[in-house]
Coordinates of N, CA and C in Angstrom, one line a residue:
X1 N 136.0 69.7 32.5 CA 137.0 69.2 32.7 C 137.4 68.6 34.8
X2 N 137.8 66.9 34.4 CA 138.5 66.5 35.9 C 139.8 66.5 36.0
X3 N 139.9 67.3 37.0 CA 141.1 67.0 38.0 C 141.7 66.0 39.0
X4 N 143.0 65.5 38.9 CA 143.3 64.6 40.1 C 144.8 65.2 40.6
X5 N 145.7 64.2 41.0 CA 146.7 64.4 41.5 C 147.8 62.7 41.3
X6 N 148.5 62.8 41.1 CA 149.4 62.1 40.8 C 150.2 62.0 41.8
X7 N 151.3 61.2 42.2 CA 152.4 60.6 43.2 C 153.0 60.0 42.8
X8 N 154.6 59.8 42.2 CA 155.5 59.3 41.6 C 156.6 58.9 42.7
X9 N 156.5 57.5 42.8 CA 158.5 57.4 43.4 C 159.3 56.8 42.4
X10 N 159.8 57.7 42.5 CA 161.2 57.1 41.3 C 161.8 56.6 42.6
X11 N 162.4 54.9 42.0 CA 163.1 54.6 43.4 C 164.7 54.1 42.5
X12 N 165.2 53.7 41.7 CA 166.6 53.2 41.0 C 166.1 52.8 39.3
X13 N 167.4 52.5 39.4 CA 167.7 52.1 37.4 C 168.8 50.9 38.1
X14 N 168.9 50.1 37.0 CA 169.2 48.6 37.3 C 170.1 48.5 36.0
X15 N 171.6 48.1 36.4 CA 172.5 47.7 34.9 C 172.4 49.1 33.6
X16 N 172.3 50.2 34.1 CA 172.4 50.9 33.2 C 173.3 51.5 31.8
X17 N 173.2 51.3 30.8 CA 174.8 51.5 29.8 C 176.0 52.7 30.4
X18 N 177.3 51.9 29.8 CA 177.9 53.5 30.1 C 178.1 54.1 29.1
X19 N 177.8 55.7 29.8 CA 177.8 56.2 28.6 C 178.8 57.7 28.3
X20 N 179.6 57.7 29.4 CA 181.1 58.2 29.8 C 182.3 57.4 30.1
X21 N 183.1 57.5 30.6 CA 184.8 57.2 29.8 C 184.6 55.0 30.6
X22 N 183.8 55.4 32.1 CA 183.2 54.3 32.1 C 181.8 54.2 32.9
X23 N 181.8 54.7 33.3 CA 180.4 54.6 34.0 C 179.2 56.3 33.2
X24 N 178.6 56.3 33.8 CA 177.4 57.1 33.9 C 177.1 58.1 35.1
X25 N 176.4 59.5 34.5 CA 175.9 60.4 35.9 C 174.5 60.3 35.5
X26 N 173.5 59.5 36.0 CA 172.5 59.6 35.5 C 171.4 59.8 36.2
X27 N 170.3 60.7 35.0 CA 168.7 61.2 35.9 C 167.4 60.6 35.4
X28 N 166.4 61.2 35.5 CA 165.0 60.7 35.1 C 164.2 62.5 35.2
X29 N 164.0 62.3 33.7 CA 163.1 63.6 33.6 C 161.8 63.0 33.5
X30 N 160.6 63.3 34.1 CA 159.3 62.8 33.9 C 158.5 63.7 33.2
X31 N 157.8 63.3 32.5 CA 157.0 63.7 31.8 C 155.4 63.3 31.5
X32 N 154.5 64.1 31.9 CA 153.3 64.3 31.1 C 152.7 64.5 29.7
X33 N 153.2 63.3 28.5 CA 152.4 64.2 27.2 C 153.7 64.3 27.3
X34 N 153.9 65.7 26.6 CA 155.4 66.1 25.8 C 156.1 66.9 26.9
X35 N 155.1 67.4 28.2 CA 155.5 68.1 28.9 C 155.9 68.1 30.3
X36 N 157.6 68.4 30.6 CA 158.0 67.7 32.0 C 157.5 68.4 32.9
X37 N 157.4 67.5 33.7 CA 157.1 67.9 34.9 C 158.0 67.9 36.2
X38 N 158.6 67.0 36.4 CA 159.5 67.0 37.5 C 160.9 66.4 37.1
X39 N 161.9 66.5 37.5 CA 163.4 65.8 37.3 C 164.0 65.1 38.7
X40 N 164.5 64.0 39.0 CA 165.5 63.5 39.4 C 166.7 64.3 39.7
X41 N 167.6 64.5 41.2 CA 169.2 64.4 40.9 C 169.9 63.4 40.1
X42 N 170.9 63.8 40.0 CA 171.8 62.9 39.5 C 172.8 62.7 40.3
X43 N 173.0 61.3 40.0 CA 173.5 60.8 40.4 C 174.8 60.0 40.3
X44 N 176.4 60.7 40.1 CA 177.1 60.4 39.3 C 178.0 59.0 39.7
X45 N 178.3 59.1 38.7 CA 179.6 57.5 38.1 C 178.9 56.3 38.9
X46 N 177.1 56.0 38.3 CA 177.0 54.7 38.7 C 176.1 54.3 37.8
X47 N 175.9 53.1 37.3 CA 175.6 52.3 36.6 C 173.9 51.8 37.3
X48 N 173.9 51.8 38.5 CA 172.5 51.4 39.5 C 172.0 52.5 40.4
X49 N 171.8 53.4 39.5 CA 171.9 55.0 40.6 C 170.4 54.6 41.4
X50 N 170.4 54.8 42.6 CA 168.8 54.7 43.7 C 169.0 56.7 44.2
X51 N 167.4 56.4 43.3 CA 167.1 58.2 43.4 C 165.8 58.0 44.9
X52 N 165.4 57.4 44.7 CA 164.3 57.0 45.7 C 164.0 58.7 46.2
X53 N 162.6 59.4 45.3 CA 162.8 60.6 45.1 C 160.9 60.9 44.8
X54 N 160.7 61.5 45.7 CA 158.7 61.5 45.5 C 158.5 62.5 44.7
X55 N 157.5 62.7 43.8 CA 156.4 63.7 43.1 C 155.4 63.8 43.0
X56 N 155.1 65.1 42.9 CA 153.4 64.7 43.1 C 153.1 66.0 42.1
X57 N 152.0 65.7 41.3 CA 151.3 66.7 40.4 C 149.7 66.4 39.7
X58 N 149.6 67.3 39.4 CA 148.0 67.5 39.1 C 148.0 67.1 37.5
X59 N 147.3 66.5 37.4 CA 146.1 65.7 35.9 C 145.1 66.5 36.0
X60 N 145.1 67.3 34.8 CA 143.9 68.3 34.4 C 142.8 67.7 33.2
X61 N 143.4 66.4 32.2 CA 142.8 65.7 31.4 C 142.5 64.0 31.8
X62 N 142.3 63.8 32.2 CA 142.2 62.1 32.5 C 142.5 61.1 30.9
X63 N 142.5 62.0 29.7 CA 142.4 61.0 28.2 C 143.8 61.0 28.1
X64 N 144.5 62.2 28.7 CA 145.9 62.6 28.8 C 147.1 61.7 29.4
X65 N 147.1 60.7 30.3 CA 147.5 60.0 30.8 C 148.9 59.8 31.0
X66 N 149.5 60.1 29.8 CA 150.7 59.2 29.7 C 152.0 59.8 30.3
X67 N 152.4 59.0 31.7 CA 153.4 59.0 32.0 C 155.1 59.0 31.6
X68 N 156.1 59.4 31.1 CA 157.2 59.2 30.4 C 157.8 59.4 31.5
X69 N 159.1 58.6 31.8 CA 160.0 58.7 32.3 C 161.5 58.3 31.3
X70 N 162.2 59.1 31.3 CA 163.7 59.1 30.0 C 164.9 59.5 31.2
X71 N 165.6 58.6 30.6 CA 166.7 58.7 31.9 C 168.0 59.3 30.7
X72 N 168.7 60.0 31.6 CA 169.9 60.5 30.5 C 171.0 60.5 31.8
X73 N 172.2 60.7 30.9 CA 173.0 60.7 31.2 C 173.5 62.0 31.4
X74 N 173.9 62.6 32.7 CA 174.1 64.7 32.9 C 176.2 64.5 32.5
X75 N 176.3 65.2 30.9 CA 177.5 65.4 30.3 C 177.8 66.9 30.6
X76 N 179.2 66.9 31.7 CA 179.8 68.2 32.2 C 181.0 68.5 31.3
X77 N 181.4 69.3 30.5 CA 182.3 69.5 29.8 C 183.3 70.9 30.1
X78 N 184.4 70.6 31.1 CA 184.8 71.9 31.4 C 183.4 73.3 31.7
X79 N 182.9 72.7 32.1 CA 182.0 74.0 32.9 C 181.5 74.9 32.1
X80 N 181.5 74.5 31.0 CA 181.1 75.3 29.5 C 179.8 74.8 29.4
X81 N 178.3 75.6 29.4 CA 177.4 75.3 29.1 C 177.0 74.7 27.9
X82 N 177.2 75.4 27.4 CA 177.0 75.4 26.0 C 177.7 74.2 25.3
X83 N 179.0 73.4 25.6 CA 179.4 72.6 25.6 C 178.6 70.9 25.9
X84 N 177.6 71.1 27.1 CA 177.4 70.4 27.9 C 176.4 69.2 26.9
X85 N 176.2 67.9 26.5 CA 174.9 67.8 25.4 C 175.0 66.4 26.6
X86 N 173.9 66.1 26.7 CA 173.9 65.2 27.9 C 173.0 63.8 26.9
X87 N 173.5 62.8 27.7 CA 173.3 61.5 26.5 C 171.9 60.3 26.7
X88 N 171.2 60.3 25.9 CA 169.9 59.9 26.4 C 170.1 58.4 26.4
X89 N 169.3 57.5 27.6 CA 169.7 56.6 28.3 C 168.8 55.7 27.6
X90 N 167.5 56.2 27.7 CA 166.1 55.0 27.6 C 165.3 55.8 28.5
X91 N 164.1 55.7 28.4 CA 163.1 55.7 28.8 C 162.3 54.3 28.5
X92 N 160.6 55.3 29.8 CA 159.6 54.3 29.8 C 158.4 55.0 30.0
X93 N 157.6 54.4 29.4 CA 156.0 54.4 29.6 C 155.2 53.9 30.2
X94 N 154.2 55.2 31.2 CA 153.2 54.5 32.2 C 152.2 55.2 32.0
X95 N 150.8 53.8 31.5 CA 149.6 54.7 31.2 C 148.9 54.6 32.4
X96 N 148.8 56.2 32.8 CA 147.9 56.3 34.3 C 146.8 55.8 34.0
X97 N 146.0 56.1 32.6 CA 144.0 55.8 33.0 C 144.0 54.9 33.6
X98 N 144.9 53.2 33.7 CA 143.7 52.4 34.3 C 143.7 52.1 35.9
X99 N 144.9 53.5 36.5 CA 144.9 54.0 38.1 C 144.0 55.4 38.4
X100 N 142.8 56.0 37.6 CA 142.5 56.4 37.7 C 141.3 55.6 38.5
X101 N 141.0 56.2 39.7 CA 139.8 55.8 40.3 C 138.3 56.1 39.4
X102 N 136.9 55.6 39.0 CA 135.9 56.2 38.7 C 136.0 56.2 37.2
X103 N 135.6 56.8 36.4 CA 135.5 57.4 35.3 C 136.6 58.5 34.4
X104 N 137.1 59.0 35.6 CA 137.4 60.4 35.3 C 136.4 61.8 34.7
X105 N 135.3 61.2 34.2 CA 134.5 62.5 34.2 C 133.9 63.7 35.6

C-alpha cells in the first residue's frame, strides 16, 4: 500500500448563505472519504470568512483520494450542548488522485 501526504490550505468563503438571524458563524470540516481529518476555526458573524488555515494529513490509499470540504454554521443555544444544532451550508469535493505524482503504486 502506498503512502503520501497532502497539504491543504482553506483560504476563505465568499457570499455564504445566512443561517442565523442576520449572518452565519461558518467553519469547514475536511474529510477524506467519510472520515473527518481536520476542522477550521469558527469565524463569527461573517458571510465572507477568511480562515487561511493549513492542514497536512497522510494518504494511505491512493484509490480513495476524495477530499470533501463541508461548510457548517456553528450554533450555540444558551450554552446548552444538547441544544446545539449546527446548520449545513454546503460542500465541495476535490479528487486528489490527479494531483498524486506517479501512479500511486
